[in-house]
XYZ file of C-alpha atoms in Angstrom:
150
model
C -8.384 -16.359 -27.230
C -8.939 -14.807 -23.813
C -10.855 -11.677 -22.927
C -7.753 -9.450 -22.666
C -4.945 -11.400 -24.377
C -4.396 -14.119 -26.932
C -3.934 -16.630 -24.102
C -6.819 -19.056 -23.548
C -5.848 -19.996 -19.994
C -8.417 -18.785 -17.477
C -5.783 -17.804 -14.892
C -4.451 -15.112 -17.266
C -7.822 -13.350 -17.535
C -8.369 -13.740 -13.778
C -5.022 -12.096 -12.988
C -5.802 -9.164 -15.279
C -9.324 -8.863 -13.859
C -7.849 -8.709 -10.357
C -5.656 -5.792 -11.460
C -8.620 -4.032 -13.065
C -10.817 -4.617 -10.007
C -8.330 -2.630 -7.936
C -8.426 0.175 -10.508
C -12.224 0.267 -10.360
C -12.180 0.300 -6.549
C -9.887 3.329 -6.483
C -11.370 5.269 -9.399
C -15.003 4.746 -8.395
C -14.308 6.711 -5.200
C -14.490 9.847 -7.367
C -18.190 10.659 -7.600
C -17.922 12.405 -10.979
C -16.628 9.213 -12.658
C -19.650 7.506 -14.190
C -17.947 4.944 -16.413
C -14.540 3.252 -16.663
C -13.483 1.680 -19.961
C -10.429 -0.379 -20.862
C -9.222 -0.037 -24.443
C -5.935 -0.396 -26.320
C -4.194 -3.756 -26.426
C -6.120 -5.260 -23.516
C -9.420 -3.879 -24.856
C -8.749 -5.603 -28.198
C -7.786 -8.909 -26.503
C -4.198 -8.310 -27.619
C -2.636 -7.287 -24.313
C 0.925 -8.363 -23.771
C 1.833 -10.399 -20.705
C 4.796 -12.397 -19.499
C 3.851 -15.697 -17.853
C 6.120 -17.485 -15.411
C 4.326 -20.503 -13.989
C 1.002 -19.017 -12.848
C 2.421 -15.497 -12.389
C 1.082 -13.024 -14.968
C 3.012 -9.793 -15.519
C 1.642 -7.198 -17.958
C 4.104 -6.096 -20.610
C 1.888 -3.320 -21.916
C 0.206 -0.664 -19.828
C -3.492 -0.755 -19.084
C -5.181 2.008 -21.116
C -8.252 3.336 -19.329
C -10.687 6.112 -20.078
C -12.888 7.471 -17.340
C -16.117 9.158 -18.403
C -16.836 12.026 -16.041
C -19.488 14.620 -15.323
C -16.887 17.174 -14.167
C -13.294 17.946 -15.095
C -10.703 15.772 -13.356
C -7.076 16.844 -13.513
C -4.473 14.535 -14.998
C -2.403 15.144 -11.867
C -5.153 13.624 -9.714
C -5.523 10.686 -12.118
C -1.747 10.124 -12.140
C -1.719 10.076 -8.339
C -4.562 7.564 -8.305
C -2.726 5.484 -10.930
C 0.335 5.322 -8.667
C -1.857 4.151 -5.795
C -3.442 1.488 -8.028
C -0.029 0.342 -9.268
C 1.222 0.007 -5.695
C -1.825 -2.078 -4.734
C -1.548 -4.247 -7.875
C 2.136 -4.779 -7.133
C 3.145 -6.495 -10.363
C 6.185 -4.310 -10.966
C 6.096 -4.561 -14.732
C 8.245 -6.028 -17.445
C 10.265 -4.024 -19.961
C 10.755 -5.152 -23.532
C 13.943 -3.091 -23.625
C 16.874 -3.709 -21.294
C 17.736 -0.024 -21.144
C 14.210 1.025 -20.216
C 13.564 1.946 -16.600
C 9.857 2.476 -17.298
C 7.730 0.265 -15.155
C 4.301 -1.049 -16.001
C 1.583 1.528 -15.353
C -2.085 2.430 -15.611
C -2.622 5.093 -18.291
C -5.829 6.838 -17.199
C -7.384 9.558 -19.343
C -10.547 11.551 -18.625
C -13.383 12.344 -21.041
C -16.275 14.599 -20.115
C -19.601 13.027 -20.977
C -20.731 16.148 -22.839
C -17.616 15.913 -25.079
C -18.339 12.385 -26.332
C -20.560 13.453 -29.235
C -17.844 15.775 -30.620
C -14.791 13.529 -30.495
C -12.617 13.690 -33.627
C -12.292 10.704 -35.932
C -8.956 9.293 -34.783
C -7.913 5.707 -34.144
C -7.925 5.864 -30.325
C -11.556 7.000 -30.275
C -12.505 4.449 -32.937
C -10.993 1.769 -30.695
C -12.626 3.242 -27.607
C -16.015 2.869 -29.255
C -15.463 -0.445 -31.030
C -12.732 -2.409 -29.229
C -13.097 -1.870 -25.496
C -14.801 -3.162 -22.359
C -16.916 -1.307 -19.843
C -15.384 -2.073 -16.463
C -17.641 0.129 -14.357
C -20.807 2.161 -14.758
C -23.028 2.673 -17.740
C -22.015 2.277 -21.379
C -21.940 5.769 -22.900
C -20.122 4.800 -26.098
C -23.400 5.182 -27.996
C -22.993 8.957 -27.521
C -19.802 8.920 -29.602
C -19.876 9.552 -33.359
C -20.295 6.449 -35.483
C -16.699 6.299 -36.699
C -16.101 4.183 -39.793
C -12.898 2.205 -40.201
C -12.278 3.731 -43.643
C -12.390 7.264 -42.199
């Protein structure tokens, strides 16, 4: 199993890491972002990709949380995501013929002082327990100790 997918081939992880490197380069320009975390399918090593030869195309989006010291608007993050997607240039792959949705970076902000009060829901459980720190310090220890049975 690879770091981000079920594929063991090194070129798959390298392709994904190249995409994520671009995201870190763009997001780290915002001084209030102190940590960038990938979670969801790619954080659990279950990310979906289509492989054609050595070309790796994500099927799923990249789910990222940015830990911040100040509020960042979703509009700003969406604009940065579009810039990242343009630089990554993979275009995306739809599981559904009728879908016009392209691959994208789903970037959500969390204020550092909110981490200790996050509700016990699956996305925060996964953020704490099934994710990778891509940039900055690991602040997941500030989150409640969610239990799977909760």
